[in-house]
């Protein structure tokens, strides 16, 4: 995956900040959000642009290019499917410079009828995630002018599967529960290690998948917050020197949930890594505007003009921003999916500052038409209209 290190660090930074405001069981995907914020920043101005830029961690002027590079890089990862979608109201005119940075086949149309638009967007989410997520996380209304969405779905199989086992913890929060445990043995001691982080020690286990995608399990000291542990994990990715690998750990209790010891065996055997964990499945729905500061959307969600002049001359503001995510870890592999969407509505009444001459034309008799390619001036279609569709009283007019 050819993505600039600055972009990877920026996306990982958003992961760490997002983790810092989450508690309890959760699943989320910063790569599902980051490209959307980048495309918004590309068309933003004023405070909205500044806040988005700060959240992204890259200059707004380079954000769209970085997002395109990221999406292309994600698309090259085996076992990972990604997509970007854009839907706009029929009357909303977008800046050509902004749409040029989006995938050519990404643009769809909103009819303004929730009963028609909702199923279309839900079908897109389900198709793009292989059925893992069945609905778009945002609901469209007649006021919705624009929806920008991303989808990703990841599936990988373990290079070395686990064995399922019965697990009944004798202490801690899971005490008394009967759990679906997973266990396996390996001679690769350095798949595990202990990191000394600013928030405390963290044990890190790497579980390798067959698509060059690995899952890192992170266990922190008691009292560390979820955000602290996940943030430490992101820090480990940026500086692996923090981790003391399993082959270099001393004897004794060397880290959270980790003991190095000696035992007698009937036959000679090499040092062994024994791992016990649990199967899990997590689904989460996130309202990004609840933590708008993390995502740079505070100013952009205020219903006043001027936020996104680079997207459209029509004033727009962010009305809703949500993500639905899931993650499943079992004996044979891991799968995860996320659909993220930003919905925009009109951002106040446009300021009418100019006087203009109006020329009106009425086509009330037969007429012809040509469809022309702008740059080559190639006529793509031509025709003549002499039988317009009749008005039906039982149909409402929009």
Tab-separated table of C-alpha atoms in Angstrom, residues 25-385:
chain	number	residue	atom	x	y	z
A	25	UNK	CA	-17.296	-1.927	24.080
A	26	UNK	CA	-16.914	-0.250	20.723
A	27	UNK	CA	-15.704	-0.644	17.167
A	28	UNK	CA	-14.791	2.255	14.900
A	29	UNK	CA	-12.732	3.053	11.839
A	30	UNK	CA	-10.803	6.297	11.417
A	31	UNK	CA	-9.945	5.411	7.779
A	32	UNK	CA	-13.696	5.404	7.179
A	33	UNK	CA	-13.990	8.995	8.437
A	34	UNK	CA	-10.709	10.612	7.411
A	35	UNK	CA	-11.263	10.734	3.628
A	36	UNK	CA	-14.695	12.310	4.100
A	37	UNK	CA	-13.251	15.020	6.322
A	38	UNK	CA	-10.476	15.559	3.776
A	39	UNK	CA	-12.896	16.100	0.891
A	40	UNK	CA	-14.967	18.459	3.055
A	41	UNK	CA	-11.830	20.411	3.979
A	42	UNK	CA	-10.939	20.718	0.293
A	43	UNK	CA	-14.146	22.676	-0.297
A	44	UNK	CA	-14.317	24.502	3.034
A	45	UNK	CA	-13.513	28.069	4.042
A	46	UNK	CA	-13.095	30.084	7.219
A	47	UNK	CA	-13.419	28.434	10.612
A	48	UNK	CA	-14.800	25.221	9.094
A	49	UNK	CA	-11.645	24.818	7.001
A	50	UNK	CA	-9.345	25.571	9.932
A	51	UNK	CA	-11.070	23.067	12.244
A	52	UNK	CA	-11.124	20.325	9.610
A	53	UNK	CA	-7.466	20.940	8.849
A	54	UNK	CA	-6.577	20.581	12.526
A	55	UNK	CA	-8.553	17.342	12.807
A	56	UNK	CA	-6.981	15.905	9.651
A	57	UNK	CA	-3.410	16.682	10.613
A	58	UNK	CA	-2.538	17.738	7.035
A	59	UNK	CA	-2.966	21.072	5.216
A	60	UNK	CA	-6.443	21.497	3.735
A	61	UNK	CA	-4.902	22.300	0.355
A	62	UNK	CA	-3.404	18.807	0.198
A	63	UNK	CA	-6.275	16.984	1.891
A	64	UNK	CA	-8.161	15.827	-1.218
A	65	UNK	CA	-5.019	14.447	-2.845
A	66	UNK	CA	-4.094	12.662	0.375
A	67	UNK	CA	-7.605	11.205	0.601
A	68	UNK	CA	-7.391	9.930	-2.962
A	69	UNK	CA	-4.026	8.374	-2.239
A	70	UNK	CA	-5.393	6.772	0.912
A	71	UNK	CA	-8.430	5.311	-0.844
A	72	UNK	CA	-6.252	3.942	-3.624
A	73	UNK	CA	-3.903	2.434	-1.084
A	74	UNK	CA	-6.741	0.847	0.843
A	75	UNK	CA	-8.128	-0.577	-2.370
A	76	UNK	CA	-4.847	-2.384	-2.973
A	77	UNK	CA	-4.989	-4.283	0.340
A	78	UNK	CA	-6.004	-7.906	-0.152
A	79	UNK	CA	-9.168	-8.773	1.702
A	80	UNK	CA	-10.211	-5.118	2.045
A	81	UNK	CA	-13.033	-3.623	-0.014
A	82	UNK	CA	-13.551	0.146	-0.025
A	83	UNK	CA	-15.956	2.539	-1.705
A	84	UNK	CA	-16.879	6.211	-1.747
A	85	UNK	CA	-20.351	7.490	-2.582
A	86	UNK	CA	-21.835	10.948	-3.168
A	87	UNK	CA	-25.520	11.792	-3.569
A	88	UNK	CA	-26.903	15.278	-4.148
A	89	UNK	CA	-30.280	16.915	-4.634
A	90	UNK	CA	-31.322	17.422	-8.242
A	91	UNK	CA	-31.015	21.200	-8.048
A	92	UNK	CA	-27.675	21.345	-6.192
A	93	UNK	CA	-24.848	22.438	-8.494
A	94	UNK	CA	-21.375	21.324	-7.396
A	95	UNK	CA	-18.064	22.951	-8.215
A	96	UNK	CA	-16.331	21.002	-10.968
A	97	UNK	CA	-12.976	21.529	-9.241
A	98	UNK	CA	-14.286	19.745	-6.144
A	99	UNK	CA	-15.945	16.803	-7.872
A	100	UNK	CA	-12.796	16.239	-9.943
A	101	UNK	CA	-11.137	14.822	-6.847
A	102	UNK	CA	-13.845	12.186	-6.306
A	103	UNK	CA	-14.133	8.792	-8.016
A	104	UNK	CA	-15.836	9.178	-11.392
A	105	UNK	CA	-18.633	6.725	-10.633
A	106	UNK	CA	-19.372	7.949	-7.123
A	107	UNK	CA	-22.136	10.478	-7.836
A	108	UNK	CA	-25.831	9.643	-7.414
A	109	UNK	CA	-28.998	11.733	-7.103
A	110	UNK	CA	-31.359	12.353	-4.194
A	111	UNK	CA	-35.027	12.601	-5.124
A	112	UNK	CA	-35.995	14.389	-1.918
A	113	UNK	CA	-38.322	11.555	-0.931
A	114	UNK	CA	-37.050	9.586	2.079
A	115	UNK	CA	-39.102	6.558	1.064
A	116	UNK	CA	-37.179	6.383	-2.204
A	117	UNK	CA	-33.736	7.631	-1.186
A	118	UNK	CA	-33.371	5.636	2.047
A	119	UNK	CA	-33.564	2.168	0.439
A	120	UNK	CA	-31.107	3.202	-2.283
A	121	UNK	CA	-28.525	4.334	0.266
A	122	UNK	CA	-29.128	1.262	2.444
A	123	UNK	CA	-28.616	-1.013	-0.558
A	124	UNK	CA	-25.318	0.750	-1.301
A	125	UNK	CA	-24.086	0.200	2.271
A	126	UNK	CA	-25.053	-3.481	2.221
A	127	UNK	CA	-23.497	-4.118	-1.186
A	128	UNK	CA	-20.245	-2.340	-0.411
A	129	UNK	CA	-19.747	-4.237	2.866
A	130	UNK	CA	-20.811	-7.653	1.617
A	131	UNK	CA	-23.893	-7.529	3.830
A	132	UNK	CA	-21.968	-6.891	7.062
A	133	UNK	CA	-23.676	-3.507	7.496
A	134	UNK	CA	-27.191	-3.370	6.103
A	135	UNK	CA	-28.130	0.295	6.527
A	136	UNK	CA	-26.657	3.696	5.900
A	137	UNK	CA	-25.952	5.305	9.294
A	138	UNK	CA	-27.633	8.615	8.381
A	139	UNK	CA	-31.273	9.154	7.486
A	140	UNK	CA	-32.089	11.418	4.559
A	141	UNK	CA	-34.886	13.977	4.718
A	142	UNK	CA	-36.452	16.296	2.126
A	143	UNK	CA	-34.025	18.958	3.366
A	144	UNK	CA	-30.916	16.824	2.708
A	145	UNK	CA	-28.920	18.382	-0.123
A	146	UNK	CA	-25.799	16.203	-0.060
A	147	UNK	CA	-24.652	12.870	1.396
A	148	UNK	CA	-20.984	11.874	1.264
A	149	UNK	CA	-20.265	8.336	2.437
A	150	UNK	CA	-17.515	5.749	2.649
A	151	UNK	CA	-17.647	2.003	3.170
A	152	UNK	CA	-14.996	-0.534	3.998
A	153	UNK	CA	-15.122	-4.250	4.675
A	154	UNK	CA	-12.189	-6.364	5.828
A	155	UNK	CA	-11.888	-10.125	6.017
A	156	UNK	CA	-8.753	-12.081	6.910
A	157	UNK	CA	-8.002	-15.639	8.030
A	158	UNK	CA	-5.379	-16.453	10.640
A	159	UNK	CA	-2.140	-17.965	9.394
A	160	UNK	CA	-2.346	-20.157	12.493
A	161	UNK	CA	-5.928	-20.712	13.708
A	162	UNK	CA	-6.917	-20.893	17.350
A	163	UNK	CA	-8.562	-23.831	19.062
A	164	UNK	CA	-11.879	-23.136	20.721
A	165	UNK	CA	-12.087	-23.851	24.443
A	166	UNK	CA	-14.237	-23.234	27.503
A	167	UNK	CA	-13.141	-20.241	29.539
A	168	UNK	CA	-14.480	-19.245	32.959
A	169	UNK	CA	-12.416	-16.376	34.440
A	170	UNK	CA	-11.883	-16.680	38.197
A	171	UNK	CA	-11.430	-12.975	38.847
A	172	UNK	CA	-11.934	-9.609	37.243
A	173	UNK	CA	-14.970	-8.107	35.471
A	174	UNK	CA	-15.756	-11.378	33.664
A	175	UNK	CA	-15.662	-13.504	36.792
A	176	UNK	CA	-18.469	-16.062	36.851
A	177	UNK	CA	-19.126	-15.865	33.130
A	178	UNK	CA	-18.811	-18.814	30.771
A	179	UNK	CA	-16.987	-17.632	27.661
A	180	UNK	CA	-16.016	-18.894	24.235
A	181	UNK	CA	-12.291	-19.060	24.703
A	182	UNK	CA	-9.576	-19.320	22.082
A	183	UNK	CA	-6.125	-20.778	22.608
A	184	UNK	CA	-3.042	-21.688	20.621
A	185	UNK	CA	0.679	-22.369	21.006
A	186	UNK	CA	3.600	-21.039	18.998
A	187	UNK	CA	7.392	-21.017	19.120
A	188	UNK	CA	7.376	-17.418	17.836
A	189	UNK	CA	7.887	-15.625	21.128
A	190	UNK	CA	8.213	-12.207	19.563
A	191	UNK	CA	4.572	-12.197	18.487
A	192	UNK	CA	4.054	-10.822	21.988
A	193	UNK	CA	5.761	-8.036	23.863
A	194	UNK	CA	5.397	-5.469	26.634
A	195	UNK	CA	5.421	-1.731	26.017
A	196	UNK	CA	6.257	0.869	28.645
A	197	UNK	CA	3.954	3.725	27.670
A	198	UNK	CA	3.290	7.080	29.352
A	199	UNK	CA	-0.022	5.716	30.671
A	200	UNK	CA	1.327	2.382	31.927
A	201	UNK	CA	2.534	-0.980	30.694
A	202	UNK	CA	0.671	-2.589	27.788
A	203	UNK	CA	0.953	-6.184	26.575
A	204	UNK	CA	0.717	-6.438	22.788
A	205	UNK	CA	-0.074	-9.656	20.893
A	206	UNK	CA	0.114	-9.726	17.100
A	207	UNK	CA	-2.230	-12.177	15.378
A	208	UNK	CA	-1.241	-12.473	11.722
A	209	UNK	CA	-3.747	-12.818	8.896
A	210	UNK	CA	-3.346	-14.267	5.420
A	211	UNK	CA	-4.003	-10.985	3.599
A	212	UNK	CA	-1.083	-9.065	5.173
A	213	UNK	CA	-3.583	-7.675	7.676
A	214	UNK	CA	-2.857	-8.371	11.326
A	215	UNK	CA	-4.865	-7.816	14.490
A	216	UNK	CA	-3.011	-6.463	17.504
A	217	UNK	CA	-4.542	-7.378	20.859
A	218	UNK	CA	-3.648	-4.872	23.594
A	219	UNK	CA	-3.976	-5.451	27.350
A	220	UNK	CA	-3.199	-2.527	29.633
A	221	UNK	CA	-2.623	-2.249	33.345
A	222	UNK	CA	-5.708	-2.261	35.535
A	223	UNK	CA	-7.049	1.259	35.756
A	224	UNK	CA	-5.972	2.302	32.260
A	225	UNK	CA	-8.842	3.682	30.188
A	226	UNK	CA	-9.832	2.226	26.802
A	227	UNK	CA	-8.596	5.402	25.176
A	228	UNK	CA	-5.326	5.146	27.042
A	229	UNK	CA	-4.708	1.575	25.948
A	230	UNK	CA	-5.702	2.155	22.333
A	231	UNK	CA	-3.722	5.380	22.229
A	232	UNK	CA	-0.730	3.471	23.538
A	233	UNK	CA	-1.229	0.930	20.775
A	234	UNK	CA	-1.125	3.698	18.183
A	235	UNK	CA	2.020	5.013	19.819
A	236	UNK	CA	3.590	1.559	19.583
A	237	UNK	CA	2.952	1.540	15.850
A	238	UNK	CA	4.811	4.838	15.528
A	239	UNK	CA	7.748	3.679	17.680
A	240	UNK	CA	8.177	-0.092	18.012
A	241	UNK	CA	11.272	0.453	20.159
A	242	UNK	CA	8.938	0.892	23.107
A	243	UNK	CA	8.163	-2.828	23.029
A	244	UNK	CA	10.313	-5.455	24.750
A	245	UNK	CA	9.722	-8.620	22.676
A	246	UNK	CA	8.818	-11.935	24.265
A	247	UNK	CA	12.232	-13.478	23.632
A	248	UNK	CA	13.897	-10.764	25.752
A	249	UNK	CA	11.503	-10.673	28.690
A	250	UNK	CA	12.776	-11.739	32.128
A	251	UNK	CA	11.127	-14.419	34.265
A	252	UNK	CA	8.155	-13.500	36.401
A	253	UNK	CA	5.082	-11.316	35.949
A	254	UNK	CA	6.432	-9.119	33.199
A	255	UNK	CA	3.342	-7.324	31.943
A	256	UNK	CA	-0.446	-7.167	32.129
A	257	UNK	CA	-1.725	-10.740	31.832
A	258	UNK	CA	1.753	-11.981	30.955
A	259	UNK	CA	3.997	-14.311	32.961
A	260	UNK	CA	7.331	-15.803	31.892
A	261	UNK	CA	8.273	-18.985	33.748
A	262	UNK	CA	9.909	-22.403	33.563
A	263	UNK	CA	8.301	-25.809	33.758
A	264	UNK	CA	9.484	-29.388	33.482
A	265	UNK	CA	8.542	-31.370	30.351
A	266	UNK	CA	8.830	-35.051	29.416
A	267	UNK	CA	10.701	-34.279	26.206
A	268	UNK	CA	12.883	-31.396	25.048
A	269	UNK	CA	10.970	-28.545	23.454
A	270	UNK	CA	11.790	-25.013	22.355
A	271	UNK	CA	10.478	-21.970	24.224
A	272	UNK	CA	6.748	-21.697	23.635
A	273	UNK	CA	4.210	-18.893	23.534
A	274	UNK	CA	0.847	-20.005	24.944
A	275	UNK	CA	-2.032	-17.655	24.227
A	276	UNK	CA	-5.570	-17.699	25.597
A	277	UNK	CA	-8.106	-15.090	24.588
A	278	UNK	CA	-11.814	-14.864	23.800
A	279	UNK	CA	-13.870	-14.714	20.644
A	280	UNK	CA	-15.726	-11.441	20.306
A	281	UNK	CA	-18.135	-9.510	18.167
A	282	UNK	CA	-18.707	-5.786	18.604
A	283	UNK	CA	-21.154	-3.514	16.806
A	284	UNK	CA	-21.263	0.228	17.345
A	285	UNK	CA	-23.072	3.293	16.087
A	286	UNK	CA	-21.290	6.627	16.452
A	287	UNK	CA	-22.677	10.136	16.249
A	288	UNK	CA	-19.616	12.096	15.163
A	289	UNK	CA	-21.242	15.413	16.045
A	290	UNK	CA	-21.325	14.381	19.719
A	291	UNK	CA	-17.546	14.858	19.585
A	292	UNK	CA	-17.475	17.447	16.816
A	293	UNK	CA	-14.190	18.888	18.078
A	294	UNK	CA	-12.399	15.583	17.451
A	295	UNK	CA	-13.549	15.558	13.830
A	296	UNK	CA	-13.291	19.283	13.108
A	297	UNK	CA	-17.033	19.638	12.533
A	298	UNK	CA	-18.060	22.221	15.143
A	299	UNK	CA	-18.117	25.263	12.882
A	300	UNK	CA	-19.195	23.237	9.851
A	301	UNK	CA	-22.404	22.163	11.596
A	302	UNK	CA	-23.592	25.708	12.329
A	303	UNK	CA	-26.518	26.616	10.014
A	304	UNK	CA	-24.977	29.737	8.501
A	305	UNK	CA	-23.605	30.373	4.990
A	306	UNK	CA	-19.946	30.366	4.033
A	307	UNK	CA	-18.665	26.958	5.197
A	308	UNK	CA	-18.183	25.157	1.874
A	309	UNK	CA	-17.926	27.603	-1.057
A	310	UNK	CA	-15.503	25.218	-2.760
A	311	UNK	CA	-18.200	22.513	-2.919
A	312	UNK	CA	-21.125	24.607	-4.149
A	313	UNK	CA	-22.252	28.193	-4.461
A	314	UNK	CA	-25.332	27.104	-2.530
A	315	UNK	CA	-24.701	27.487	1.231
A	316	UNK	CA	-24.266	24.126	2.959
A	317	UNK	CA	-23.742	22.980	6.535
A	318	UNK	CA	-23.245	19.552	8.110
A	319	UNK	CA	-26.540	18.316	9.505
A	320	UNK	CA	-25.542	14.764	10.466
A	321	UNK	CA	-22.360	12.684	10.583
A	322	UNK	CA	-22.410	9.075	11.741
A	323	UNK	CA	-20.603	5.759	11.485
A	324	UNK	CA	-21.854	2.188	11.893
A	325	UNK	CA	-19.078	-0.309	12.578
A	326	UNK	CA	-18.577	-3.926	13.543
A	327	UNK	CA	-15.670	-6.257	14.322
A	328	UNK	CA	-15.634	-10.029	14.805
A	329	UNK	CA	-12.711	-12.140	16.048
A	330	UNK	CA	-12.938	-15.927	16.244
A	331	UNK	CA	-10.835	-19.073	15.976
A	332	UNK	CA	-10.361	-18.857	12.217
A	333	UNK	CA	-10.102	-15.161	11.459
A	334	UNK	CA	-11.254	-11.584	11.733
A	335	UNK	CA	-13.737	-9.415	9.879
A	336	UNK	CA	-14.645	-5.782	10.254
A	337	UNK	CA	-16.759	-3.250	8.419
A	338	UNK	CA	-17.679	0.402	8.692
A	339	UNK	CA	-19.997	2.712	6.823
A	340	UNK	CA	-19.558	6.418	7.487
A	341	UNK	CA	-21.759	9.179	6.123
A	342	UNK	CA	-22.002	12.955	6.313
A	343	UNK	CA	-25.328	14.592	5.465
A	344	UNK	CA	-25.554	18.273	4.543
A	345	UNK	CA	-28.458	20.684	4.329
A	346	UNK	CA	-28.835	24.302	3.263
A	347	UNK	CA	-26.770	26.531	5.531
A	348	UNK	CA	-29.020	29.536	5.876
A	349	UNK	CA	-30.392	31.931	3.268
A	350	UNK	CA	-27.885	32.963	0.587
A	351	UNK	CA	-26.989	36.638	0.631
A	352	UNK	CA	-28.490	38.321	-2.424
A	353	UNK	CA	-26.004	41.089	-3.180
A	354	UNK	CA	-26.290	41.609	-6.933
A	355	UNK	CA	-28.795	43.038	-9.437
A	356	UNK	CA	-29.151	40.882	-12.553
A	357	UNK	CA	-30.967	41.007	-15.864
A	358	UNK	CA	-33.366	38.103	-16.355
A	359	UNK	CA	-34.022	36.518	-19.740
A	360	UNK	CA	-36.837	33.984	-19.813
A	361	UNK	CA	-37.380	31.388	-22.529
A	362	UNK	CA	-40.471	29.262	-22.898
A	363	UNK	CA	-40.354	26.024	-24.860
A	364	UNK	CA	-44.055	25.488	-25.436
A	365	UNK	CA	-43.957	23.842	-28.881
A	366	UNK	CA	-41.857	21.014	-30.433
A	367	UNK	CA	-38.080	21.393	-29.996
A	368	UNK	CA	-34.859	19.483	-30.537
A	369	UNK	CA	-31.870	18.725	-28.284
A	370	UNK	CA	-28.186	17.803	-28.508
A	371	UNK	CA	-26.050	16.210	-25.770
A	372	UNK	CA	-22.473	17.420	-26.293
A	373	UNK	CA	-19.162	16.474	-24.737
A	374	UNK	CA	-17.832	19.759	-23.448
A	375	UNK	CA	-14.122	19.423	-24.286
A	376	UNK	CA	-14.283	17.556	-27.601
A	377	UNK	CA	-17.709	18.993	-28.577
A	378	UNK	CA	-18.704	15.498	-29.644
A	379	UNK	CA	-22.473	15.078	-29.873
A	380	UNK	CA	-23.299	12.096	-27.690
A	381	UNK	CA	-27.048	12.129	-28.239
A	382	UNK	CA	-29.598	14.092	-30.231
A	383	UNK	CA	-33.363	14.155	-30.474
A	384	UNK	CA	-36.607	15.964	-30.982
A	385	UNK	CA	-39.390	16.509	-28.489
